[in-house]
Amino acid sequence: MNLSVGIVGLPNAGKSTLFNALLKKQAALAANYPFATIEPNTGIVPVPDDRLPVLAKIVRTEKIVPATVEFVDIAGLVRGAHEGEGLGNKFLSHIRETNAICYVLRFFEDPDVVHVSGRVDPLEDLAVLNEELILADLQTLENQKDPKQNAGKEDKERWVIIQALKRHLNDSKPARIFEFKPEQKELIKPLNLLTMKPAIYVANMSEPQLKKSGEVLLKFPYQPVIALSAKVESELSDVEDKEREELLRSVGIEEPALNLLARTAYDTLGLMSFLTAGEKEVRAWTIRKGTSAQRAAGVIHTDFEKKFIKADVVGYPDFVASGGWTGARTKGLVRSEGKDYVMQEGDVVEFKIGG
């Protein structure tokens, strides 16, 4: 499955700078004025996974295919964006298809980088962003048509939910905290409501703030929140990975923003990876937690799900300790699992498919 994250924030919050760091190149225009990004920037970046090179060495392949995350960076939002103020409405449409929204909030003070409201206040900025996304969702709900008298049960139920959601959103509450029944979520899923998407918060700090980020974030009431410096990350974006991580640690950053964001996105969306390791390639595949072996096979190819027979499974540590498939089978560590087996993080799998 594809994982995509929309990056939103006010102008000059550091969105495009963060995007540049994620892509390890100046792929988006980061400038000191609003609306520097006039087309949505989309980048597909690999998810760092230290297991893959280890597996590649064991099975003697040079081809490594990591899991990926698609980041979509849009122009900075301002109050009135839902009505097209700035370049708002056009860009909100670009993140409707994403799986999650990452709010980039400005914590850093810099007299040379203007703030649209004249002062740095992350919670006020978040309130503006939430207000605009809520108003955009209300527009979406207002555009829905009242079902006719002969409408089906599902259409009538959908309409009841829409009315309840309108009241909820009008109280300035995002759709993600509405108390849905499971079947209700499915009914309104096609609307792609922005505030329905899981949220990740990025606190974009100065280097001095980073060194006391725990203290700075004590008053920030939302989770999950990631403290980072987009400026530092971007400045180091051209440095080799190992050296880059060492330099980041030297300024108090334990791991690069990409690692943090990717892992947080996985956790927030309830995702995990299983692994395949053969002579042709070593690869990480993204699935939802709780996915069955048969459905996991379908992630590789739809025919694999239809013609699934069984899955040979071994945990990553056992696979490595045994030196690969042959050793793991000799030690009796490879399990033969049926279609209902629930996949686990780090399973190394070989699917058996019928003709």
mmCIF file of C-alpha atoms in Angstrom:
data_model
loop_
_atom_site.group_PDB
_atom_site.id
_atom_site.type_symbol
_atom_site.label_atom_id
_atom_site.label_comp_id
_atom_site.label_asym_id
_atom_site.label_seq_id
_atom_site.Cartn_x
_atom_site.Cartn_y
_atom_site.Cartn_z
ATOM 1 C CA MET A 1 0.000 0.000 0.000
ATOM 2 C CA ASN A 2 1.080 3.589 -0.585
ATOM 3 C CA LEU A 3 1.595 5.861 2.421
ATOM 4 C CA SER A 4 1.171 9.584 1.829
ATOM 5 C CA VAL A 5 1.460 12.512 4.233
ATOM 6 C CA GLY A 6 0.299 16.061 3.498
ATOM 7 C CA ILE A 7 2.446 18.829 4.983
ATOM 8 C CA VAL A 8 0.524 21.962 6.047
ATOM 9 C CA GLY A 9 1.485 25.114 7.888
ATOM 10 C CA LEU A 10 1.349 28.887 7.804
ATOM 11 C CA PRO A 11 3.699 30.757 5.448
ATOM 12 C CA ASN A 12 7.297 30.768 6.717
ATOM 13 C CA ALA A 13 6.677 27.985 9.235
ATOM 14 C CA GLY A 14 9.425 25.922 7.577
ATOM 15 C CA LYS A 15 7.311 23.491 5.529
ATOM 16 C CA SER A 16 9.289 23.722 2.318
ATOM 17 C CA THR A 17 12.573 23.711 4.231
ATOM 18 C CA LEU A 18 11.496 20.475 5.910
ATOM 19 C CA PHE A 19 10.360 19.060 2.570
ATOM 20 C CA ASN A 20 13.776 19.870 1.086
ATOM 21 C CA ALA A 21 15.478 18.080 3.967
ATOM 22 C CA LEU A 22 13.256 15.040 3.516
ATOM 23 C CA LEU A 23 14.140 14.775 -0.142
ATOM 24 C CA LYS A 24 17.810 15.590 0.550
ATOM 25 C CA LYS A 25 17.772 18.212 -2.156
ATOM 26 C CA GLN A 26 16.269 21.612 -2.810
ATOM 27 C CA ALA A 27 13.183 20.143 -4.443
ATOM 28 C CA ALA A 28 10.842 22.855 -3.214
ATOM 29 C CA LEU A 29 11.365 26.607 -3.269
ATOM 30 C CA ALA A 30 11.915 27.862 0.278
ATOM 31 C CA ALA A 31 11.755 31.654 0.307
ATOM 32 C CA ASN A 32 11.135 34.376 2.865
ATOM 33 C CA TYR A 33 7.711 35.410 1.611
ATOM 34 C CA PRO A 34 4.238 33.809 1.517
ATOM 35 C CA PHE A 35 3.155 31.549 -1.344
ATOM 36 C CA ALA A 36 6.671 30.684 -2.536
ATOM 37 C CA THR A 37 5.337 27.213 -3.270
ATOM 38 C CA ILE A 38 2.866 27.772 -6.099
ATOM 39 C CA GLU A 39 2.475 24.179 -7.211
ATOM 40 C CA PRO A 40 2.161 21.218 -4.860
ATOM 41 C CA ASN A 41 5.508 19.549 -4.302
ATOM 42 C CA THR A 42 5.342 15.795 -4.140
ATOM 43 C CA GLY A 43 8.276 13.646 -3.188
ATOM 44 C CA ILE A 44 8.532 9.917 -2.672
ATOM 45 C CA VAL A 45 11.231 9.128 -0.157
ATOM 46 C CA PRO A 46 12.549 5.772 1.108
ATOM 47 C CA VAL A 47 11.930 4.754 4.698
ATOM 48 C CA PRO A 48 15.289 4.032 6.352
ATOM 49 C CA ASP A 49 15.441 0.363 7.374
ATOM 50 C CA ASP A 50 18.724 -1.028 8.707
ATOM 51 C CA ARG A 51 17.455 -4.586 8.229
ATOM 52 C CA LEU A 52 17.473 -4.449 4.441
ATOM 53 C CA PRO A 53 21.260 -4.207 3.831
ATOM 54 C CA VAL A 54 21.771 -7.070 6.311
ATOM 55 C CA LEU A 55 19.314 -9.263 4.413
ATOM 56 C CA ALA A 56 20.846 -8.265 1.070
ATOM 57 C CA LYS A 57 24.269 -9.401 2.239
ATOM 58 C CA ILE A 58 22.888 -12.758 3.416
ATOM 59 C CA VAL A 59 21.007 -13.565 0.188
ATOM 60 C CA ARG A 60 23.719 -11.981 -1.983
ATOM 61 C CA THR A 61 21.695 -9.423 -3.877
ATOM 62 C CA GLU A 62 22.515 -5.807 -4.637
ATOM 63 C CA LYS A 63 18.918 -4.728 -5.208
ATOM 64 C CA ILE A 64 17.266 -3.229 -2.141
ATOM 65 C CA VAL A 65 13.728 -1.819 -2.326
ATOM 66 C CA PRO A 66 12.690 -0.018 0.879
ATOM 67 C CA ALA A 67 9.172 0.995 1.844
ATOM 68 C CA THR A 68 8.347 4.548 0.792
ATOM 69 C CA VAL A 69 6.422 7.550 2.047
ATOM 70 C CA GLU A 70 4.988 10.175 -0.274
ATOM 71 C CA PHE A 71 5.137 13.704 1.133
ATOM 72 C CA VAL A 72 2.922 16.415 -0.368
ATOM 73 C CA ASP A 73 3.969 19.977 0.475
ATOM 74 C CA ILE A 74 1.406 22.701 -0.306
ATOM 75 C CA ALA A 75 1.508 26.503 -0.186
ATOM 76 C CA GLY A 76 1.295 28.094 3.249
ATOM 77 C CA LEU A 77 -2.268 28.495 4.480
ATOM 78 C CA VAL A 78 -3.618 31.757 5.874
ATOM 79 C CA ARG A 79 -6.909 32.694 7.500
ATOM 80 C CA GLY A 80 -9.549 32.541 4.757
ATOM 81 C CA ALA A 81 -7.790 29.750 2.823
ATOM 82 C CA HIS A 82 -11.015 27.710 2.633
ATOM 83 C CA GLU A 83 -12.527 30.573 0.604
ATOM 84 C CA GLY A 84 -9.468 30.830 -1.622
ATOM 85 C CA GLU A 85 -7.629 33.493 0.383
ATOM 86 C CA GLY A 86 -3.955 33.433 -0.538
ATOM 87 C CA LEU A 87 -3.825 30.316 -2.674
ATOM 88 C CA GLY A 88 -5.688 28.203 -0.165
ATOM 89 C CA ASN A 89 -8.597 26.297 -1.639
ATOM 90 C CA LYS A 90 -6.655 25.148 -4.677
ATOM 91 C CA PHE A 91 -3.980 23.620 -2.473
ATOM 92 C CA LEU A 92 -6.281 22.033 0.097
ATOM 93 C CA SER A 93 -7.576 19.804 -2.701
ATOM 94 C CA HIS A 94 -4.067 18.402 -3.176
ATOM 95 C CA ILE A 95 -3.974 16.838 0.292
ATOM 96 C CA ARG A 96 -7.451 15.287 0.278
ATOM 97 C CA GLU A 97 -6.045 11.978 -0.965
ATOM 98 C CA THR A 98 -3.274 11.739 1.645
ATOM 99 C CA ASN A 99 -3.431 9.287 4.564
ATOM 100 C CA ALA A 100 -2.352 11.735 7.268
ATOM 101 C CA ILE A 101 -1.673 15.430 7.780
ATOM 102 C CA CYS A 102 1.541 16.784 9.240
ATOM 103 C CA TYR A 103 1.143 20.223 10.828
ATOM 104 C CA VAL A 104 4.430 22.150 10.735
ATOM 105 C CA LEU A 105 4.351 24.755 13.497
ATOM 106 C CA ARG A 106 6.812 27.580 13.910
ATOM 107 C CA PHE A 107 8.489 27.661 17.302
ATOM 108 C CA PHE A 108 11.675 29.462 16.231
ATOM 109 C CA GLU A 109 12.203 33.222 16.566
ATOM 110 C CA ASP A 110 13.973 34.924 13.674
ATOM 111 C CA PRO A 111 13.625 38.666 12.953
ATOM 112 C CA ASP A 112 14.756 38.041 9.375
ATOM 113 C CA VAL A 113 11.891 35.618 8.656
ATOM 114 C CA VAL A 114 8.534 37.375 8.816
ATOM 115 C CA HIS A 115 5.553 35.820 10.573
ATOM 116 C CA VAL A 116 2.196 36.479 8.907
ATOM 117 C CA SER A 117 0.569 37.480 12.216
ATOM 118 C CA GLY A 118 3.568 39.421 13.479
ATOM 119 C CA ARG A 119 4.371 37.148 16.431
ATOM 120 C CA VAL A 120 5.386 33.527 17.045
ATOM 121 C CA ASP A 121 2.600 31.569 18.754
ATOM 122 C CA PRO A 122 2.441 27.863 17.722
ATOM 123 C CA LEU A 123 -0.923 27.212 19.386
ATOM 124 C CA GLU A 124 -2.518 30.225 17.689
ATOM 125 C CA ASP A 125 -1.042 29.101 14.353
ATOM 126 C CA LEU A 126 -2.488 25.624 14.881
ATOM 127 C CA ALA A 127 -5.876 27.158 15.689
ATOM 128 C CA VAL A 128 -5.802 29.007 12.343
ATOM 129 C CA LEU A 129 -4.844 25.829 10.457
ATOM 130 C CA ASN A 130 -7.531 23.782 12.177
ATOM 131 C CA GLU A 131 -10.132 26.478 11.550
ATOM 132 C CA GLU A 132 -9.350 26.513 7.819
ATOM 133 C CA LEU A 133 -9.435 22.730 7.481
ATOM 134 C CA ILE A 134 -12.689 22.547 9.470
ATOM 135 C CA LEU A 135 -14.291 25.249 7.294
ATOM 136 C CA ALA A 136 -13.129 23.411 4.164
ATOM 137 C CA ASP A 137 -14.744 20.220 5.498
ATOM 138 C CA LEU A 138 -17.959 22.095 6.270
ATOM 139 C CA GLN A 139 -18.040 23.251 2.637
ATOM 140 C CA THR A 140 -17.670 19.628 1.538
ATOM 141 C CA LEU A 141 -20.574 18.585 3.781
ATOM 142 C CA GLU A 142 -22.742 21.508 2.626
ATOM 143 C CA ASN A 143 -22.261 20.344 -0.966
ATOM 144 C CA GLN A 144 -23.842 16.962 -0.217
ATOM 145 C CA LYS A 145 -27.391 16.482 -1.489
ATOM 146 C CA ASP A 146 -30.350 15.649 0.730
ATOM 147 C CA PRO A 147 -31.356 12.061 -0.188
ATOM 148 C CA LYS A 148 -34.686 11.621 -1.922
ATOM 149 C CA GLN A 149 -37.601 9.839 -0.224
ATOM 150 C CA ASN A 150 -36.941 6.621 -2.122
ATOM 151 C CA ALA A 151 -33.219 6.651 -1.229
ATOM 152 C CA GLY A 152 -31.654 3.488 0.156
ATOM 153 C CA LYS A 153 -30.883 2.816 3.814
ATOM 154 C CA GLU A 154 -27.178 3.633 3.423
ATOM 155 C CA ASP A 155 -27.861 7.009 1.791
ATOM 156 C CA LYS A 156 -30.244 7.950 4.594
ATOM 157 C CA GLU A 157 -27.761 6.845 7.255
ATOM 158 C CA ARG A 158 -25.004 8.827 5.522
ATOM 159 C CA TRP A 159 -27.194 11.929 5.600
ATOM 160 C CA VAL A 160 -27.811 11.522 9.351
ATOM 161 C CA ILE A 161 -24.047 11.300 9.940
ATOM 162 C CA ILE A 162 -23.419 14.358 7.757
ATOM 163 C CA GLN A 163 -25.852 16.440 9.818
ATOM 164 C CA ALA A 164 -24.215 15.281 13.064
ATOM 165 C CA LEU A 165 -20.775 16.049 11.652
ATOM 166 C CA LYS A 166 -21.857 19.554 10.676
ATOM 167 C CA ARG A 167 -22.872 20.266 14.265
ATOM 168 C CA HIS A 168 -19.599 18.776 15.500
ATOM 169 C CA LEU A 169 -17.444 20.831 13.100
ATOM 170 C CA ASN A 170 -19.394 24.005 13.856
ATOM 171 C CA ASP A 171 -18.228 23.590 17.462
ATOM 172 C CA SER A 172 -14.648 23.921 16.088
ATOM 173 C CA LYS A 173 -13.944 20.225 16.624
ATOM 174 C CA PRO A 174 -12.094 18.176 13.957
ATOM 175 C CA ALA A 175 -13.858 15.156 12.481
ATOM 176 C CA ARG A 176 -11.155 12.796 13.798
ATOM 177 C CA ILE A 177 -12.511 13.123 17.362
ATOM 178 C CA PHE A 178 -16.145 12.513 16.376
ATOM 179 C CA GLU A 179 -17.456 9.305 17.971
ATOM 180 C CA PHE A 180 -18.163 7.160 14.934
ATOM 181 C CA LYS A 181 -19.449 3.623 14.826
ATOM 182 C CA PRO A 182 -17.183 1.506 12.556
ATOM 183 C CA GLU A 183 -19.759 1.244 9.775
ATOM 184 C CA GLN A 184 -20.359 5.018 9.866
ATOM 185 C CA LYS A 185 -16.734 5.756 9.060
ATOM 186 C CA GLU A 186 -16.985 3.677 5.908
ATOM 187 C CA LEU A 187 -20.083 5.578 4.785
ATOM 188 C CA ILE A 188 -18.370 8.982 4.826
ATOM 189 C CA LYS A 189 -14.904 7.782 3.795
ATOM 190 C CA PRO A 190 -15.425 8.809 0.124
ATOM 191 C CA LEU A 191 -15.754 12.468 1.234
ATOM 192 C CA ASN A 192 -12.047 12.551 2.165
ATOM 193 C CA LEU A 193 -12.595 15.009 4.999
ATOM 194 C CA LEU A 194 -9.361 16.793 5.861
ATOM 195 C CA THR A 195 -9.900 16.836 9.630
ATOM 196 C CA MET A 196 -10.751 13.137 9.576
ATOM 197 C CA LYS A 197 -7.149 12.283 8.761
ATOM 198 C CA PRO A 198 -4.765 11.354 11.603
ATOM 199 C CA ALA A 199 -2.597 14.286 12.647
ATOM 200 C CA ILE A 200 1.148 14.518 13.266
ATOM 201 C CA TYR A 201 2.643 17.706 14.702
ATOM 202 C CA VAL A 202 6.114 19.035 13.946
ATOM 203 C CA ALA A 203 7.585 21.662 16.265
ATOM 204 C CA ASN A 204 10.066 23.526 14.065
ATOM 205 C CA MET A 205 12.618 24.916 16.501
ATOM 206 C CA SER A 206 15.841 26.848 16.522
ATOM 207 C CA GLU A 207 19.010 24.984 17.447
ATOM 208 C CA PRO A 208 19.060 26.414 21.029
ATOM 209 C CA GLN A 209 15.390 25.458 21.505
ATOM 210 C CA LEU A 210 16.117 21.896 20.377
ATOM 211 C CA LYS A 211 18.568 21.407 23.216
ATOM 212 C CA LYS A 212 15.724 21.990 25.699
ATOM 213 C CA SER A 213 12.854 20.725 23.521
ATOM 214 C CA GLY A 214 11.311 18.696 26.336
ATOM 215 C CA GLU A 215 10.867 21.858 28.378
ATOM 216 C CA VAL A 216 9.623 23.870 25.370
ATOM 217 C CA LEU A 217 6.960 21.268 24.538
ATOM 218 C CA LEU A 218 5.621 20.919 28.091
ATOM 219 C CA LYS A 219 2.795 23.325 27.269
ATOM 220 C CA PHE A 220 1.995 21.769 23.881
ATOM 221 C CA PRO A 221 -1.169 19.670 24.399
ATOM 222 C CA TYR A 222 -1.194 17.523 21.219
ATOM 223 C CA GLN A 223 0.413 14.202 20.328
ATOM 224 C CA PRO A 224 2.315 12.838 18.524
ATOM 225 C CA VAL A 225 4.698 15.789 18.308
ATOM 226 C CA ILE A 226 8.183 15.770 16.809
ATOM 227 C CA ALA A 227 10.760 18.408 17.746
ATOM 228 C CA LEU A 228 13.234 19.218 14.982
ATOM 229 C CA SER A 229 15.023 22.031 13.214
ATOM 230 C CA ALA A 230 14.102 22.089 9.533
ATOM 231 C CA LYS A 231 16.918 24.600 8.951
ATOM 232 C CA VAL A 232 19.574 22.309 10.451
ATOM 233 C CA GLU A 233 18.145 19.262 8.658
ATOM 234 C CA SER A 234 18.144 21.104 5.337
ATOM 235 C CA GLU A 235 21.690 22.406 5.769
ATOM 236 C CA LEU A 236 22.885 18.853 6.299
ATOM 237 C CA SER A 237 20.748 17.345 3.532
ATOM 238 C CA ASP A 238 23.654 16.877 1.113
ATOM 239 C CA VAL A 239 25.904 15.164 3.655
ATOM 240 C CA GLU A 240 26.321 11.365 3.539
ATOM 241 C CA ASP A 241 23.841 9.559 5.813
ATOM 242 C CA LYS A 242 26.321 8.343 8.431
ATOM 243 C CA GLU A 243 28.139 11.671 8.712
ATOM 244 C CA ARG A 244 24.807 13.489 8.698
ATOM 245 C CA GLU A 245 23.524 11.476 11.661
ATOM 246 C CA GLU A 246 26.733 12.150 13.584
ATOM 247 C CA LEU A 247 26.462 15.903 12.903
ATOM 248 C CA LEU A 248 22.810 15.922 13.939
ATOM 249 C CA ARG A 249 23.670 14.200 17.206
ATOM 250 C CA SER A 250 26.332 16.835 17.825
ATOM 251 C CA VAL A 251 23.566 19.470 17.976
ATOM 252 C CA GLY A 252 21.317 17.316 20.146
ATOM 253 C CA ILE A 253 19.252 15.558 17.461
ATOM 254 C CA GLU A 254 19.102 11.799 17.996
ATOM 255 C CA GLU A 255 17.998 10.862 14.470
ATOM 256 C CA PRO A 256 17.117 12.610 11.193
ATOM 257 C CA ALA A 257 13.642 14.055 10.643
ATOM 258 C CA LEU A 258 12.824 11.505 7.933
ATOM 259 C CA ASN A 259 13.337 8.605 10.328
ATOM 260 C CA LEU A 260 11.180 10.262 12.982
ATOM 261 C CA LEU A 261 8.424 11.293 10.604
ATOM 262 C CA ALA A 262 8.286 7.950 8.809
ATOM 263 C CA ARG A 263 8.128 5.959 12.045
ATOM 264 C CA THR A 264 5.570 8.315 13.577
ATOM 265 C CA ALA A 265 3.441 8.137 10.420
ATOM 266 C CA TYR A 266 3.576 4.331 10.540
ATOM 267 C CA ASP A 267 2.557 4.278 14.213
ATOM 268 C CA THR A 268 -0.173 6.889 13.761
ATOM 269 C CA LEU A 269 -1.712 4.999 10.843
ATOM 270 C CA GLY A 270 -1.299 1.553 12.404
ATOM 271 C CA LEU A 271 1.161 0.350 9.759
ATOM 272 C CA MET A 272 4.037 -2.137 9.785
ATOM 273 C CA SER A 273 6.462 -3.810 7.374
ATOM 274 C CA PHE A 274 7.061 -7.397 6.350
ATOM 275 C CA LEU A 275 10.171 -8.375 4.415
ATOM 276 C CA THR A 276 11.005 -10.526 1.419
ATOM 277 C CA ALA A 277 14.545 -11.717 0.732
ATOM 278 C CA GLY A 278 15.566 -13.496 -2.448
ATOM 279 C CA GLU A 279 18.323 -13.451 -5.042
ATOM 280 C CA LYS A 280 16.482 -10.904 -7.188
ATOM 281 C CA GLU A 281 15.842 -8.349 -4.430
ATOM 282 C CA VAL A 282 15.347 -7.602 -0.753
ATOM 283 C CA ARG A 283 12.238 -5.557 -0.074
ATOM 284 C CA ALA A 284 10.088 -4.036 2.690
ATOM 285 C CA TRP A 285 6.323 -4.076 2.126
ATOM 286 C CA THR A 286 3.898 -1.803 3.960
ATOM 287 C CA ILE A 287 0.688 -3.280 5.407
ATOM 288 C CA ARG A 288 -1.757 -2.441 8.171
ATOM 289 C CA LYS A 289 -1.260 -4.099 11.535
ATOM 290 C CA GLY A 290 -3.559 -7.097 11.786
ATOM 291 C CA THR A 291 -3.293 -7.969 8.072
ATOM 292 C CA SER A 292 -3.633 -11.664 7.239
ATOM 293 C CA ALA A 293 -0.993 -13.576 5.278
ATOM 294 C CA GLN A 294 -3.337 -13.924 2.309
ATOM 295 C CA ARG A 295 -4.015 -10.175 2.143
ATOM 296 C CA ALA A 296 -0.307 -9.434 2.605
ATOM 297 C CA ALA A 297 0.415 -11.604 -0.427
ATOM 298 C CA GLY A 298 -1.995 -9.412 -2.375
ATOM 299 C CA VAL A 299 0.164 -6.368 -1.631
ATOM 300 C CA ILE A 300 2.889 -7.970 -3.754
ATOM 301 C CA HIS A 301 0.502 -8.933 -6.549
ATOM 302 C CA THR A 302 -3.281 -9.285 -6.685
ATOM 303 C CA ASP A 303 -2.925 -12.784 -8.181
ATOM 304 C CA PHE A 304 -0.924 -13.850 -5.118
ATOM 305 C CA GLU A 305 -3.945 -13.224 -2.915
ATOM 306 C CA LYS A 306 -6.281 -15.145 -5.211
ATOM 307 C CA LYS A 307 -3.928 -18.115 -5.622
ATOM 308 C CA PHE A 308 -2.503 -18.146 -2.076
ATOM 309 C CA ILE A 309 -1.562 -21.587 -0.740
ATOM 310 C CA LYS A 310 0.626 -20.854 2.287
ATOM 311 C CA ALA A 311 3.361 -18.579 3.622
ATOM 312 C CA ASP A 312 6.776 -19.688 4.852
ATOM 313 C CA VAL A 313 7.575 -17.282 7.699
ATOM 314 C CA VAL A 314 10.627 -16.684 9.878
ATOM 315 C CA GLY A 315 11.348 -13.768 12.203
ATOM 316 C CA TYR A 316 14.077 -11.363 11.081
ATOM 317 C CA PRO A 317 16.442 -12.122 14.042
ATOM 318 C CA ASP A 318 16.196 -15.889 13.412
ATOM 319 C CA PHE A 319 16.705 -15.404 9.663
ATOM 320 C CA VAL A 320 19.890 -13.404 10.282
ATOM 321 C CA ALA A 321 21.216 -15.721 13.004
ATOM 322 C CA SER A 322 20.664 -18.731 10.713
ATOM 323 C CA GLY A 323 22.362 -17.153 7.709
ATOM 324 C CA GLY A 324 19.277 -17.242 5.481
ATOM 325 C CA TRP A 325 16.493 -19.542 4.351
ATOM 326 C CA THR A 326 18.511 -22.771 4.224
ATOM 327 C CA GLY A 327 19.915 -22.387 7.725
ATOM 328 C CA ALA A 328 16.546 -21.323 9.161
ATOM 329 C CA ARG A 329 14.839 -24.361 7.623
ATOM 330 C CA THR A 330 17.575 -26.700 8.899
ATOM 331 C CA LYS A 331 17.030 -25.364 12.427
ATOM 332 C CA GLY A 332 13.267 -25.743 12.113
ATOM 333 C CA LEU A 333 12.692 -21.989 12.477
ATOM 334 C CA VAL A 334 10.601 -21.551 9.326
ATOM 335 C CA ARG A 335 6.874 -21.840 10.005
ATOM 336 C CA SER A 336 4.309 -22.802 7.390
ATOM 337 C CA GLU A 337 1.363 -20.456 7.925
ATOM 338 C CA GLY A 338 -2.110 -20.477 6.389
ATOM 339 C CA LYS A 339 -4.202 -17.673 4.934
ATOM 340 C CA ASP A 340 -5.517 -16.457 8.318
ATOM 341 C CA TYR A 341 -2.095 -16.010 9.935
ATOM 342 C CA VAL A 342 -1.727 -12.426 11.204
ATOM 343 C CA MET A 343 1.503 -10.893 9.925
ATOM 344 C CA GLN A 344 4.007 -9.541 12.463
ATOM 345 C CA GLU A 345 6.479 -6.676 12.164
ATOM 346 C CA GLY A 346 9.715 -7.904 10.636
ATOM 347 C CA ASP A 347 8.423 -11.246 9.371
ATOM 348 C CA VAL A 348 10.604 -12.517 6.514
ATOM 349 C CA VAL A 349 8.176 -14.240 4.165
ATOM 350 C CA GLU A 350 8.149 -16.492 1.137
ATOM 351 C CA PHE A 351 4.644 -16.972 -0.309
ATOM 352 C CA LYS A 352 3.633 -20.217 -1.982
ATOM 353 C CA ILE A 353 1.231 -19.528 -4.842
ATOM 354 C CA GLY A 354 -0.867 -21.975 -6.868
ATOM 355 C CA GLY A 355 -1.079 -22.139 -10.646
#
